[in-house]
mmCIF file of C-alpha atoms and ligand atoms in Angstrom:
data_model
loop_
_atom_site.group_PDB
_atom_site.id
_atom_site.type_symbol
_atom_site.label_atom_id
_atom_site.label_comp_id
_atom_site.label_asym_id
_atom_site.label_seq_id
_atom_site.Cartn_x
_atom_site.Cartn_y
_atom_site.Cartn_z
ATOM 1 C CA UNK X 2 27.310 -27.286 83.348
ATOM 2 C CA UNK X 3 25.604 -24.332 81.679
ATOM 3 C CA UNK X 4 25.612 -24.338 77.886
ATOM 4 C CA UNK X 5 25.660 -20.903 76.237
ATOM 5 C CA UNK X 6 25.623 -19.851 72.593
ATOM 6 C CA UNK X 7 27.452 -16.543 72.030
ATOM 7 C CA UNK X 8 26.497 -14.804 68.786
ATOM 8 C CA UNK X 9 28.834 -12.339 67.068
ATOM 9 C CA UNK X 10 29.021 -11.134 63.479
ATOM 10 C CA UNK X 11 30.008 -7.493 63.156
ATOM 11 C CA UNK X 12 33.178 -5.680 64.171
ATOM 12 C CA UNK X 13 31.983 -4.165 67.485
ATOM 13 C CA UNK X 14 30.685 -7.541 68.607
ATOM 14 C CA UNK X 15 34.120 -9.143 68.391
ATOM 15 C CA UNK X 16 35.377 -6.377 70.687
ATOM 16 C CA UNK X 17 32.534 -6.945 73.183
ATOM 17 C CA UNK X 18 32.869 -10.721 73.169
ATOM 18 C CA UNK X 19 36.648 -10.612 73.735
ATOM 19 C CA UNK X 20 36.662 -9.768 77.501
ATOM 20 C CA UNK X 21 33.689 -12.046 78.116
ATOM 21 C CA UNK X 22 35.434 -14.980 76.458
ATOM 22 C CA UNK X 23 38.466 -14.349 78.687
ATOM 23 C CA UNK X 24 36.309 -14.183 81.823
ATOM 24 C CA UNK X 25 34.543 -17.428 80.874
ATOM 25 C CA UNK X 26 37.910 -19.068 80.282
ATOM 26 C CA UNK X 27 39.179 -17.913 83.690
ATOM 27 C CA UNK X 28 36.053 -19.252 85.395
ATOM 28 C CA UNK X 29 36.434 -22.559 83.607
ATOM 29 C CA UNK X 30 40.128 -22.838 84.518
ATOM 30 C CA UNK X 31 39.404 -22.082 88.176
ATOM 31 C CA UNK X 32 36.243 -23.985 88.856
ATOM 32 C CA UNK X 33 35.924 -27.129 86.793
ATOM 33 C CA UNK X 34 34.469 -25.738 83.540
ATOM 34 C CA UNK X 35 31.003 -24.618 84.646
ATOM 35 C CA UNK X 36 30.311 -22.847 81.320
ATOM 36 C CA UNK X 37 30.301 -24.435 77.872
ATOM 37 C CA UNK X 38 30.725 -21.566 75.417
ATOM 38 C CA UNK X 39 29.647 -22.218 71.835
ATOM 39 C CA UNK X 40 30.641 -19.382 69.517
ATOM 40 C CA UNK X 41 28.602 -18.544 66.413
ATOM 41 C CA UNK X 42 29.927 -16.098 63.782
ATOM 42 C CA UNK X 43 27.050 -14.933 61.591
ATOM 43 C CA UNK X 44 29.377 -13.692 58.830
ATOM 44 C CA UNK X 45 27.783 -10.213 58.685
ATOM 45 C CA UNK X 46 31.327 -8.856 58.455
ATOM 46 C CA UNK X 47 33.715 -10.962 56.409
ATOM 47 C CA UNK X 48 36.632 -8.847 55.077
ATOM 48 C CA UNK X 49 39.929 -9.571 56.832
ATOM 49 C CA UNK X 50 40.112 -6.023 58.252
ATOM 50 C CA UNK X 51 36.493 -6.163 59.448
ATOM 51 C CA UNK X 52 36.541 -9.615 61.033
ATOM 52 C CA UNK X 53 39.456 -12.052 61.146
ATOM 53 C CA UNK X 54 41.986 -9.459 62.273
ATOM 54 C CA UNK X 55 40.065 -9.154 65.565
ATOM 55 C CA UNK X 56 40.118 -12.910 66.145
ATOM 56 C CA UNK X 57 43.856 -12.930 65.449
ATOM 57 C CA UNK X 58 44.611 -9.908 67.643
ATOM 58 C CA UNK X 59 42.494 -11.045 70.585
ATOM 59 C CA UNK X 60 43.304 -14.732 70.298
ATOM 60 C CA UNK X 61 39.570 -15.513 70.152
ATOM 61 C CA UNK X 62 38.898 -19.183 69.457
ATOM 62 C CA UNK X 63 37.721 -20.352 66.046
ATOM 63 C CA UNK X 64 33.878 -20.200 66.088
ATOM 64 C CA UNK X 65 32.127 -23.553 66.296
ATOM 65 C CA UNK X 66 29.654 -22.330 63.652
ATOM 66 C CA UNK X 67 29.939 -19.907 60.711
ATOM 67 C CA UNK X 68 26.562 -18.834 59.301
ATOM 68 C CA UNK X 69 28.044 -16.976 56.315
ATOM 69 C CA UNK X 70 25.129 -14.577 55.881
ATOM 70 C CA UNK X 71 27.294 -11.904 54.214
ATOM 71 C CA UNK X 72 26.016 -8.516 53.056
ATOM 72 C CA UNK X 73 22.526 -7.703 51.869
ATOM 73 C CA UNK X 74 19.454 -5.613 52.568
ATOM 74 C CA UNK X 75 18.320 -5.485 56.202
ATOM 75 C CA UNK X 76 15.475 -7.960 55.780
ATOM 76 C CA UNK X 77 17.574 -10.510 53.967
ATOM 77 C CA UNK X 78 20.550 -10.225 56.320
ATOM 78 C CA UNK X 79 18.388 -10.488 59.442
ATOM 79 C CA UNK X 80 16.330 -13.331 57.965
ATOM 80 C CA UNK X 81 19.391 -15.383 57.065
ATOM 81 C CA UNK X 82 20.715 -15.058 60.616
ATOM 82 C CA UNK X 83 17.301 -16.006 61.997
ATOM 83 C CA UNK X 84 16.932 -19.046 59.738
ATOM 84 C CA UNK X 85 20.464 -20.367 60.063
ATOM 85 C CA UNK X 86 20.883 -19.872 63.798
ATOM 86 C CA UNK X 87 17.619 -21.657 64.504
ATOM 87 C CA UNK X 88 19.227 -24.854 63.222
ATOM 88 C CA UNK X 89 22.196 -24.343 65.543
ATOM 89 C CA UNK X 90 19.944 -23.692 68.548
ATOM 90 C CA UNK X 91 17.812 -26.743 67.804
ATOM 91 C CA UNK X 92 20.922 -28.893 67.501
ATOM 92 C CA UNK X 93 22.747 -27.608 70.574
ATOM 93 C CA UNK X 94 19.829 -27.061 73.001
ATOM 94 C CA UNK X 95 21.622 -24.273 74.910
ATOM 95 C CA UNK X 96 20.488 -22.917 78.267
ATOM 96 C CA UNK X 97 20.714 -19.382 76.856
ATOM 97 C CA UNK X 98 21.723 -17.393 73.785
ATOM 98 C CA UNK X 99 23.908 -14.338 74.432
ATOM 99 C CA UNK X 100 23.608 -11.440 71.980
ATOM 100 C CA UNK X 101 25.632 -8.227 71.767
ATOM 101 C CA UNK X 102 24.731 -4.658 70.865
ATOM 102 C CA UNK X 103 22.377 -3.689 68.092
ATOM 103 C CA UNK X 104 23.260 -5.133 64.702
ATOM 104 C CA UNK X 105 21.148 -7.197 62.333
ATOM 105 C CA UNK X 106 22.932 -10.261 63.752
ATOM 106 C CA UNK X 107 21.723 -9.279 67.240
ATOM 107 C CA UNK X 108 18.118 -9.078 66.101
ATOM 108 C CA UNK X 109 18.163 -12.267 63.999
ATOM 109 C CA UNK X 110 19.528 -14.290 66.907
ATOM 110 C CA UNK X 111 17.118 -12.685 69.417
ATOM 111 C CA UNK X 112 14.066 -13.588 67.338
ATOM 112 C CA UNK X 113 15.267 -17.123 66.585
ATOM 113 C CA UNK X 114 16.103 -17.967 70.205
ATOM 114 C CA UNK X 115 12.992 -16.453 71.736
ATOM 115 C CA UNK X 116 10.729 -18.262 69.248
ATOM 116 C CA UNK X 117 12.110 -21.630 70.287
ATOM 117 C CA UNK X 118 11.836 -20.625 73.967
ATOM 118 C CA UNK X 119 15.529 -20.298 74.722
ATOM 119 C CA UNK X 120 16.221 -17.358 77.080
ATOM 120 C CA UNK X 121 18.013 -14.452 75.416
ATOM 121 C CA UNK X 122 20.705 -12.570 77.335
ATOM 122 C CA UNK X 123 21.355 -9.141 75.843
ATOM 123 C CA UNK X 124 24.730 -7.526 76.509
ATOM 124 C CA UNK X 125 24.411 -3.745 76.056
ATOM 125 C CA UNK X 126 20.664 -3.621 76.662
ATOM 126 C CA UNK X 127 18.628 -0.464 77.194
ATOM 127 C CA UNK X 128 20.433 1.962 74.903
ATOM 128 C CA UNK X 129 18.221 4.352 72.987
ATOM 129 C CA UNK X 130 18.859 7.145 70.520
ATOM 130 C CA UNK X 131 15.087 7.810 70.221
ATOM 131 C CA UNK X 132 15.566 7.898 66.459
ATOM 132 C CA UNK X 133 13.811 5.030 64.684
ATOM 133 C CA UNK X 134 15.356 5.990 61.355
ATOM 134 C CA UNK X 135 18.496 4.277 62.688
ATOM 135 C CA UNK X 136 18.426 0.539 61.896
ATOM 136 C CA UNK X 137 20.244 -0.079 65.172
ATOM 137 C CA UNK X 138 17.447 1.575 67.194
ATOM 138 C CA UNK X 139 14.909 -0.881 65.770
ATOM 139 C CA UNK X 140 17.265 -3.774 66.502
ATOM 140 C CA UNK X 141 17.754 -2.636 70.110
ATOM 141 C CA UNK X 142 14.085 -2.148 70.913
ATOM 142 C CA UNK X 143 13.030 -5.480 69.437
ATOM 143 C CA UNK X 144 15.924 -7.437 70.922
ATOM 144 C CA UNK X 145 15.355 -5.980 74.395
ATOM 145 C CA UNK X 146 11.684 -6.861 74.376
ATOM 146 C CA UNK X 147 12.296 -10.579 73.832
ATOM 147 C CA UNK X 148 15.256 -10.829 76.230
ATOM 148 C CA UNK X 149 15.129 -12.541 79.613
ATOM 149 C CA UNK X 150 18.258 -10.934 81.090
ATOM 150 C CA UNK X 151 18.926 -7.353 80.005
ATOM 151 C CA UNK X 152 22.504 -6.497 80.875
ATOM 152 C CA UNK X 153 22.806 -2.700 80.886
ATOM 153 C CA UNK X 154 26.053 -0.719 80.541
ATOM 154 C CA UNK X 155 24.832 2.328 82.477
ATOM 155 C CA UNK X 156 22.183 3.785 84.744
ATOM 156 C CA UNK X 157 20.738 5.664 81.761
ATOM 157 C CA UNK X 158 20.162 2.365 79.962
ATOM 158 C CA UNK X 159 18.358 0.955 83.039
ATOM 159 C CA UNK X 160 16.153 4.064 83.193
ATOM 160 C CA UNK X 161 15.244 3.714 79.509
ATOM 161 C CA UNK X 162 13.990 0.187 80.187
ATOM 162 C CA UNK X 163 12.023 1.288 83.253
ATOM 163 C CA UNK X 164 10.313 3.882 81.029
ATOM 164 C CA UNK X 165 9.412 1.088 78.594
ATOM 165 C CA UNK X 166 7.706 -0.873 81.351
ATOM 166 C CA UNK X 167 10.344 -3.309 82.650
ATOM 167 C CA UNK X 168 9.618 -3.982 86.321
ATOM 168 C CA UNK X 169 12.178 -6.422 87.663
ATOM 169 C CA UNK X 170 15.113 -4.084 88.248
ATOM 170 C CA UNK X 171 17.965 -5.808 90.073
ATOM 171 C CA UNK X 172 19.787 -3.867 92.829
ATOM 172 C CA UNK X 173 17.565 -0.836 92.102
ATOM 173 C CA UNK X 174 19.498 -0.226 88.896
ATOM 174 C CA UNK X 175 22.884 0.249 90.581
ATOM 175 C CA UNK X 176 25.942 -1.727 89.478
ATOM 176 C CA UNK X 177 25.636 -5.273 90.824
ATOM 177 C CA UNK X 178 28.334 -7.017 92.875
ATOM 178 C CA UNK X 179 31.060 -8.775 90.885
ATOM 179 C CA UNK X 180 29.993 -12.219 92.078
ATOM 180 C CA UNK X 181 26.237 -11.636 91.819
ATOM 181 C CA UNK X 182 24.745 -14.932 90.707
ATOM 182 C CA UNK X 183 21.740 -17.198 90.742
ATOM 183 C CA UNK X 184 19.408 -15.107 88.601
ATOM 184 C CA UNK X 185 16.565 -16.773 86.835
ATOM 185 C CA UNK X 186 16.513 -16.160 83.081
ATOM 186 C CA UNK X 187 12.729 -16.034 83.007
ATOM 187 C CA UNK X 188 11.286 -15.313 79.574
ATOM 188 C CA UNK X 189 8.045 -13.996 81.069
ATOM 189 C CA UNK X 190 9.638 -12.004 83.874
ATOM 190 C CA UNK X 191 12.757 -10.373 82.399
ATOM 191 C CA UNK X 192 15.400 -8.910 84.702
ATOM 192 C CA UNK X 193 17.197 -5.613 84.118
ATOM 193 C CA UNK X 194 20.728 -5.615 85.510
ATOM 194 C CA UNK X 195 23.385 -2.896 85.557
ATOM 195 C CA UNK X 196 26.642 -4.768 84.903
ATOM 196 C CA UNK X 197 28.695 -1.835 83.517
ATOM 197 C CA UNK X 198 30.109 -1.525 80.039
ATOM 198 C CA UNK X 199 32.049 -4.463 78.691
ATOM 199 C CA UNK X 200 33.849 -2.143 76.250
ATOM 200 C CA UNK X 201 35.492 -0.438 79.223
ATOM 201 C CA UNK X 202 37.019 -3.833 80.092
ATOM 202 C CA UNK X 203 38.194 -4.194 76.475
ATOM 203 C CA UNK X 204 39.878 -0.797 76.418
ATOM 204 C CA UNK X 205 41.656 -1.207 79.745
ATOM 205 C CA UNK X 206 43.077 -4.547 78.715
ATOM 206 C CA UNK X 207 43.740 -3.876 75.048
ATOM 207 C CA UNK X 208 45.462 -0.526 75.406
ATOM 208 C CA UNK X 209 48.318 -2.170 77.293
ATOM 209 C CA UNK X 210 48.734 -4.795 74.567
ATOM 210 C CA UNK X 211 48.376 -2.143 71.861
ATOM 211 C CA UNK X 212 51.274 -0.110 73.261
ATOM 212 C CA UNK X 213 53.536 -3.115 72.729
ATOM 213 C CA UNK X 214 52.130 -4.534 69.498
ATOM 214 C CA UNK X 215 50.932 -1.646 67.336
ATOM 215 C CA UNK X 216 53.398 0.219 65.142
ATOM 216 C CA UNK X 217 50.760 2.289 63.343
ATOM 217 C CA UNK X 218 52.098 5.637 64.569
ATOM 218 C CA UNK X 219 55.546 4.914 63.117
ATOM 219 C CA UNK X 220 54.031 3.454 59.967
ATOM 220 C CA UNK X 221 52.028 6.614 59.310
ATOM 221 C CA UNK X 222 54.762 8.894 60.667
ATOM 222 C CA UNK X 223 52.528 10.411 63.356
ATOM 223 C CA UNK X 224 53.515 12.139 66.585
ATOM 224 C CA UNK X 225 51.364 12.508 69.693
ATOM 225 C CA UNK X 226 48.542 15.025 69.219
ATOM 226 C CA UNK X 227 49.737 16.243 65.814
ATOM 227 C CA UNK X 228 46.692 14.773 64.057
ATOM 228 C CA UNK X 229 42.949 14.112 64.403
ATOM 229 C CA UNK X 230 41.183 10.783 63.879
ATOM 230 C CA UNK X 231 38.039 10.354 61.777
ATOM 231 C CA UNK X 232 35.616 7.439 61.352
ATOM 232 C CA UNK X 233 32.298 7.412 59.443
ATOM 233 C CA UNK X 234 30.143 4.394 58.722
ATOM 234 C CA UNK X 235 26.580 4.893 60.002
ATOM 235 C CA UNK X 236 23.739 4.436 57.542
ATOM 236 C CA UNK X 237 22.302 7.883 58.333
ATOM 237 C CA UNK X 238 25.584 9.462 57.158
ATOM 238 C CA UNK X 239 26.379 7.180 54.255
ATOM 239 C CA UNK X 240 23.032 6.320 52.680
ATOM 240 C CA UNK X 241 22.027 9.865 51.681
ATOM 241 C CA UNK X 242 24.228 11.993 49.458
ATOM 242 C CA UNK X 243 23.295 15.310 51.127
ATOM 243 C CA UNK X 244 23.904 13.962 54.634
ATOM 244 C CA UNK X 245 27.255 12.519 53.577
ATOM 245 C CA UNK X 246 28.331 15.745 51.907
ATOM 246 C CA UNK X 247 27.340 17.761 55.008
ATOM 247 C CA UNK X 248 29.682 15.610 57.048
ATOM 248 C CA UNK X 249 32.502 15.973 54.497
ATOM 249 C CA UNK X 250 32.055 19.755 54.619
ATOM 250 C CA UNK X 251 32.023 19.802 58.433
ATOM 251 C CA UNK X 252 35.176 17.686 58.624
ATOM 252 C CA UNK X 253 37.016 19.848 56.087
ATOM 253 C CA UNK X 254 36.038 23.021 57.971
ATOM 254 C CA UNK X 255 36.779 21.681 61.447
ATOM 255 C CA UNK X 256 40.122 20.175 60.491
ATOM 256 C CA UNK X 257 41.035 23.476 58.892
ATOM 257 C CA UNK X 258 44.302 22.206 57.442
ATOM 258 C CA UNK X 259 45.182 19.921 60.374
ATOM 259 C CA UNK X 260 46.205 16.369 59.523
ATOM 260 C CA UNK X 261 43.316 13.879 59.846
ATOM 261 C CA UNK X 262 43.677 10.084 59.686
ATOM 262 C CA UNK X 263 40.602 8.334 58.305
ATOM 263 C CA UNK X 264 40.376 4.498 58.347
ATOM 264 C CA UNK X 265 37.549 4.111 55.856
ATOM 265 C CA UNK X 266 34.759 1.550 56.374
ATOM 266 C CA UNK X 267 33.735 -0.425 53.229
ATOM 267 C CA UNK X 268 30.237 1.096 53.260
ATOM 268 C CA UNK X 269 31.722 4.605 53.278
ATOM 269 C CA UNK X 270 34.209 3.728 50.556
ATOM 270 C CA UNK X 271 31.385 2.814 48.174
ATOM 271 C CA UNK X 272 29.591 6.116 48.825
ATOM 272 C CA UNK X 273 32.737 8.211 48.684
ATOM 273 C CA UNK X 274 33.700 6.856 45.291
ATOM 274 C CA UNK X 275 30.455 8.311 43.852
ATOM 275 C CA UNK X 276 30.410 11.552 45.867
ATOM 276 C CA UNK X 277 31.061 14.933 44.263
ATOM 277 C CA UNK X 278 32.285 16.670 47.392
ATOM 278 C CA UNK X 279 35.700 15.340 48.382
ATOM 279 C CA UNK X 280 37.801 15.520 51.511
ATOM 280 C CA UNK X 281 40.570 18.119 51.574
ATOM 281 C CA UNK X 282 44.144 16.914 50.996
ATOM 282 C CA UNK X 283 44.942 16.964 54.725
ATOM 283 C CA UNK X 284 42.432 14.109 55.292
ATOM 284 C CA UNK X 285 44.471 10.926 54.833
ATOM 285 C CA UNK X 286 42.351 7.881 53.945
ATOM 286 C CA UNK X 287 43.640 4.456 55.040
ATOM 287 C CA UNK X 288 42.206 0.894 55.156
ATOM 288 C CA UNK X 289 39.993 -0.080 58.159
ATOM 289 C CA UNK X 290 42.332 -0.624 61.118
ATOM 290 C CA UNK X 291 42.455 -3.450 63.677
ATOM 291 C CA UNK X 292 41.525 -2.745 67.283
ATOM 292 C CA UNK X 293 45.063 -2.263 68.575
ATOM 293 C CA UNK X 294 45.910 0.183 65.795
ATOM 294 C CA UNK X 295 42.652 2.092 66.321
ATOM 295 C CA UNK X 296 43.305 2.371 70.050
ATOM 296 C CA UNK X 297 46.798 3.746 69.452
ATOM 297 C CA UNK X 298 45.522 6.153 66.789
ATOM 298 C CA UNK X 299 42.791 7.299 69.156
ATOM 299 C CA UNK X 300 44.874 7.551 72.313
ATOM 300 C CA UNK X 301 47.478 9.750 70.613
ATOM 301 C CA UNK X 302 45.136 11.986 68.611
ATOM 302 C CA UNK X 303 44.252 15.534 69.598
ATOM 303 C CA UNK X 304 40.607 15.108 68.563
ATOM 304 C CA UNK X 305 38.342 12.378 67.214
ATOM 305 C CA UNK X 306 35.387 12.924 64.886
ATOM 306 C CA UNK X 307 33.201 9.829 64.656
ATOM 307 C CA UNK X 308 29.705 8.473 64.186
ATOM 308 C CA UNK X 309 30.617 5.236 65.970
ATOM 309 C CA UNK X 310 29.004 4.552 69.332
ATOM 310 C CA UNK X 311 31.996 2.655 70.665
ATOM 311 C CA UNK X 312 34.549 5.281 69.764
ATOM 312 C CA UNK X 313 32.672 8.007 71.642
ATOM 313 C CA UNK X 314 33.199 6.043 74.838
ATOM 314 C CA UNK X 315 36.723 4.952 73.992
ATOM 315 C CA UNK X 316 37.622 8.629 73.460
ATOM 316 C CA UNK X 317 36.101 9.451 76.851
ATOM 317 C CA UNK X 318 38.012 6.677 78.611
ATOM 318 C CA UNK X 319 41.274 7.685 76.921
ATOM 319 C CA UNK X 320 40.728 11.429 77.612
ATOM 320 C CA UNK X 321 40.461 12.499 73.975
ATOM 321 C CA UNK X 322 37.910 15.178 73.022
ATOM 322 C CA UNK X 323 35.272 13.844 70.628
ATOM 323 C CA UNK X 324 32.890 15.345 68.087
ATOM 324 C CA UNK X 325 30.027 12.977 67.298
ATOM 325 C CA UNK X 326 28.935 13.148 63.668
ATOM 326 C CA UNK X 327 25.306 12.458 64.480
ATOM 327 C CA UNK X 328 22.228 14.358 65.654
ATOM 328 C CA UNK X 329 21.915 12.396 68.875
ATOM 329 C CA UNK X 330 23.850 9.916 70.982
ATOM 330 C CA UNK X 331 23.026 7.008 73.256
ATOM 331 C CA UNK X 332 26.056 7.886 75.387
ATOM 332 C CA UNK X 333 24.630 11.020 76.993
ATOM 333 C CA UNK X 334 27.075 10.915 79.915
ATOM 334 C CA UNK X 335 29.991 11.646 77.581
ATOM 335 C CA UNK X 336 28.209 14.792 76.360
ATOM 336 C CA UNK X 337 27.236 15.869 79.886
ATOM 337 C CA UNK X 338 30.883 15.616 80.931
ATOM 338 C CA UNK X 339 31.913 17.978 78.109
ATOM 339 C CA UNK X 340 34.279 15.474 76.435
ATOM 340 C CA UNK X 341 31.839 14.799 73.596
ATOM 341 C CA UNK X 342 29.891 17.330 71.486
ATOM 342 C CA UNK X 343 27.300 16.647 68.774
ATOM 343 C CA UNK X 344 28.609 18.128 65.557
ATOM 344 C CA UNK X 345 25.717 20.498 64.944
ATOM 345 C CA UNK X 346 26.311 21.932 68.413
ATOM 346 C CA UNK X 347 30.079 22.285 68.055
ATOM 347 C CA UNK X 348 31.314 25.842 68.426
ATOM 348 C CA UNK X 349 35.047 25.292 68.046
ATOM 349 C CA UNK X 350 36.099 23.923 71.445
ATOM 350 C CA UNK X 351 35.278 21.463 74.223
ATOM 351 C CA UNK X 352 34.563 22.239 77.861
ATOM 352 C CA UNK X 353 35.661 19.088 79.647
ATOM 353 C CA UNK X 354 34.445 18.891 83.246
ATOM 354 C CA UNK X 355 34.973 15.399 84.619
ATOM 355 C CA UNK X 356 35.728 11.795 83.795
ATOM 356 C CA UNK X 357 33.485 10.172 86.376
ATOM 357 C CA UNK X 358 33.041 6.487 85.697
ATOM 358 C CA UNK X 359 29.522 6.123 84.357
ATOM 359 C CA UNK X 360 30.093 2.791 82.739
ATOM 360 C CA UNK X 361 31.132 0.427 85.495
ATOM 361 C CA UNK X 362 34.593 -0.337 86.777
ATOM 362 C CA UNK X 363 36.244 -2.445 84.079
ATOM 363 C CA UNK X 364 35.038 -5.718 85.687
ATOM 364 C CA UNK X 365 31.894 -6.141 83.605
ATOM 365 C CA UNK X 366 33.019 -9.340 81.903
ATOM 366 C CA UNK X 367 33.538 -11.023 85.286
ATOM 367 C CA UNK X 368 30.006 -10.012 86.308
ATOM 368 C CA UNK X 369 28.589 -11.420 83.070
ATOM 369 C CA UNK X 370 30.510 -14.679 83.481
ATOM 370 C CA UNK X 371 29.263 -15.006 87.096
ATOM 371 C CA UNK X 372 25.674 -14.527 85.915
ATOM 372 C CA UNK X 373 26.124 -17.013 83.061
ATOM 373 C CA UNK X 374 27.648 -19.634 85.335
ATOM 374 C CA UNK X 375 24.598 -19.712 87.535
ATOM 375 C CA UNK X 376 21.601 -18.963 85.333
ATOM 376 C CA UNK X 377 18.573 -21.001 86.231
HETATM 377 C C1 UD1 H 424 27.019 -2.774 61.008
HETATM 378 C C2 UD1 H 424 25.965 -2.504 62.084
HETATM 379 C C3 UD1 H 424 26.369 -1.288 62.904
HETATM 380 C C4 UD1 H 424 27.795 -1.412 63.419
HETATM 381 C C5 UD1 H 424 28.718 -1.659 62.228
HETATM 382 C C6 UD1 H 424 30.172 -1.778 62.647
HETATM 383 C C7 UD1 H 424 23.693 -3.149 61.414
HETATM 384 C C8 UD1 H 424 22.356 -2.643 61.013
HETATM 385 N N1 UD1 H 424 24.663 -2.237 61.504
HETATM 386 O O1 UD1 H 424 26.973 -1.704 60.076
HETATM 387 O O2 UD1 H 424 25.489 -1.141 63.993
HETATM 388 O O3 UD1 H 424 28.165 -0.221 64.073
HETATM 389 O O4 UD1 H 424 28.304 -2.861 61.574
HETATM 390 O O5 UD1 H 424 31.009 -1.782 61.555
HETATM 391 O O6 UD1 H 424 23.842 -4.313 61.656
HETATM 392 N N2 UD1 H 424 30.983 -4.755 53.819
HETATM 393 C C9 UD1 H 424 32.184 -5.141 53.284
HETATM 394 N N3 UD1 H 424 32.955 -5.979 54.016
HETATM 395 C C10 UD1 H 424 32.585 -6.437 55.221
HETATM 396 C C11 UD1 H 424 31.350 -6.045 55.752
HETATM 397 C C12 UD1 H 424 30.562 -5.196 55.050
HETATM 398 O O7 UD1 H 424 32.549 -4.738 52.195
HETATM 399 O O8 UD1 H 424 33.335 -7.211 55.839
HETATM 400 C C13 UD1 H 424 30.135 -3.812 53.084
HETATM 401 C C14 UD1 H 424 28.891 -4.488 52.573
HETATM 402 O O9 UD1 H 424 28.976 -4.605 51.199
HETATM 403 C C15 UD1 H 424 27.765 -3.579 52.977
HETATM 404 C C16 UD1 H 424 28.372 -2.514 53.828
HETATM 405 O O10 UD1 H 424 29.756 -2.784 53.963
HETATM 406 O O11 UD1 H 424 27.166 -2.988 51.886
HETATM 407 C C17 UD1 H 424 27.694 -2.431 55.158
HETATM 408 O O12 UD1 H 424 27.849 -3.621 55.940
HETATM 409 P P1 UD1 H 424 26.737 -4.071 57.022
HETATM 410 O O13 UD1 H 424 27.277 -5.163 57.826
HETATM 411 O O14 UD1 H 424 25.444 -4.269 56.377
HETATM 412 O O15 UD1 H 424 26.523 -2.815 57.944
HETATM 413 P P2 UD1 H 424 27.584 -1.875 58.637
HETATM 414 O O16 UD1 H 424 27.502 -0.569 57.983
HETATM 415 O O17 UD1 H 424 28.923 -2.522 58.728
#
């Protein structure tokens, strides 16, 4: 049996872990429990709407460990993850530690595991914005460079890692077979593997559940395509007053009287309370929404404006035009296809060209589970 520690802590990580936990469960049901999955919640996100709601909606098991690191400056938050997860790793002696995305929880776990010589498996490896003022960019670069298996969501991500000197590129960087297995998680000879995007799996599965379970459209009295959706939470938009006010101005202008629904992240709420420039009356602020409600809000909107990485892709998969409230994006394919435009380049319309699948085929979680089952 292979023993894995999965580390989650922030909202997008619950969404990424969800399909993988299902795939592990299916494997275990079918073939005599080859994978022991120990779940660690770092506690980076802790409000009900930012954390527990996702466990409830997805039916994710109760984590075996809660690290309760809470909020704090980057150094403190990362250090608490590092310190507390080391104890868990030393107690459990896992065969690998699986980390997700690019948060401070990702980095803390990557450093802790690699320092005690446990192979790190990074889900969503290889993404780059080429902007080191983003805390997530630092987290990605550092986490990738101590990982043994770098599981990439796209060809672009593989190419970024090749540029940074990674040599062991599995299947020449093309999507691997669903049952690809038997890879060595070699700390000194890391492998780069295109497995597709696990968030594509999440969307495909969750949208069907959301249609049945979410009543958010009725609750907010919304009809299909009679509103836009807005989300803002990135540090580069919320930590500087001028940057934040630029975004507020852009949103007010672009909405131009149209109804906009804005589930407001706690970080943004703090900034907004002190801001002089306010959103126009047509921007309706609500509490952060669960995944099913967000998917329904997104799927039925006429336009999304967001600085979230995940929502840019979700918009693309659900055929909703997107304006990204940032100066660059890791998800270049969505921009190339015309479905996504960076806000400073927005001229009032989108020119959508295609929806070619750039991010796998919705079977990424099965690929990851097959790799986990057989790591050596
Ligand atoms: C983090 C990730 C980001 C991810 C985002 C998803 C880092 C560096 N950033 O950003 O990549 O896209 O999560 O949401 O790890 N807070 C609450 N309640 C909570 C959680 C946070 O009130 O449950 C407040 C805290 O007081 C804190 C602020 O929100 O000041 C920011 O939280 P933090 O987890 O540090 O970063 P995020 O902005 O959420």
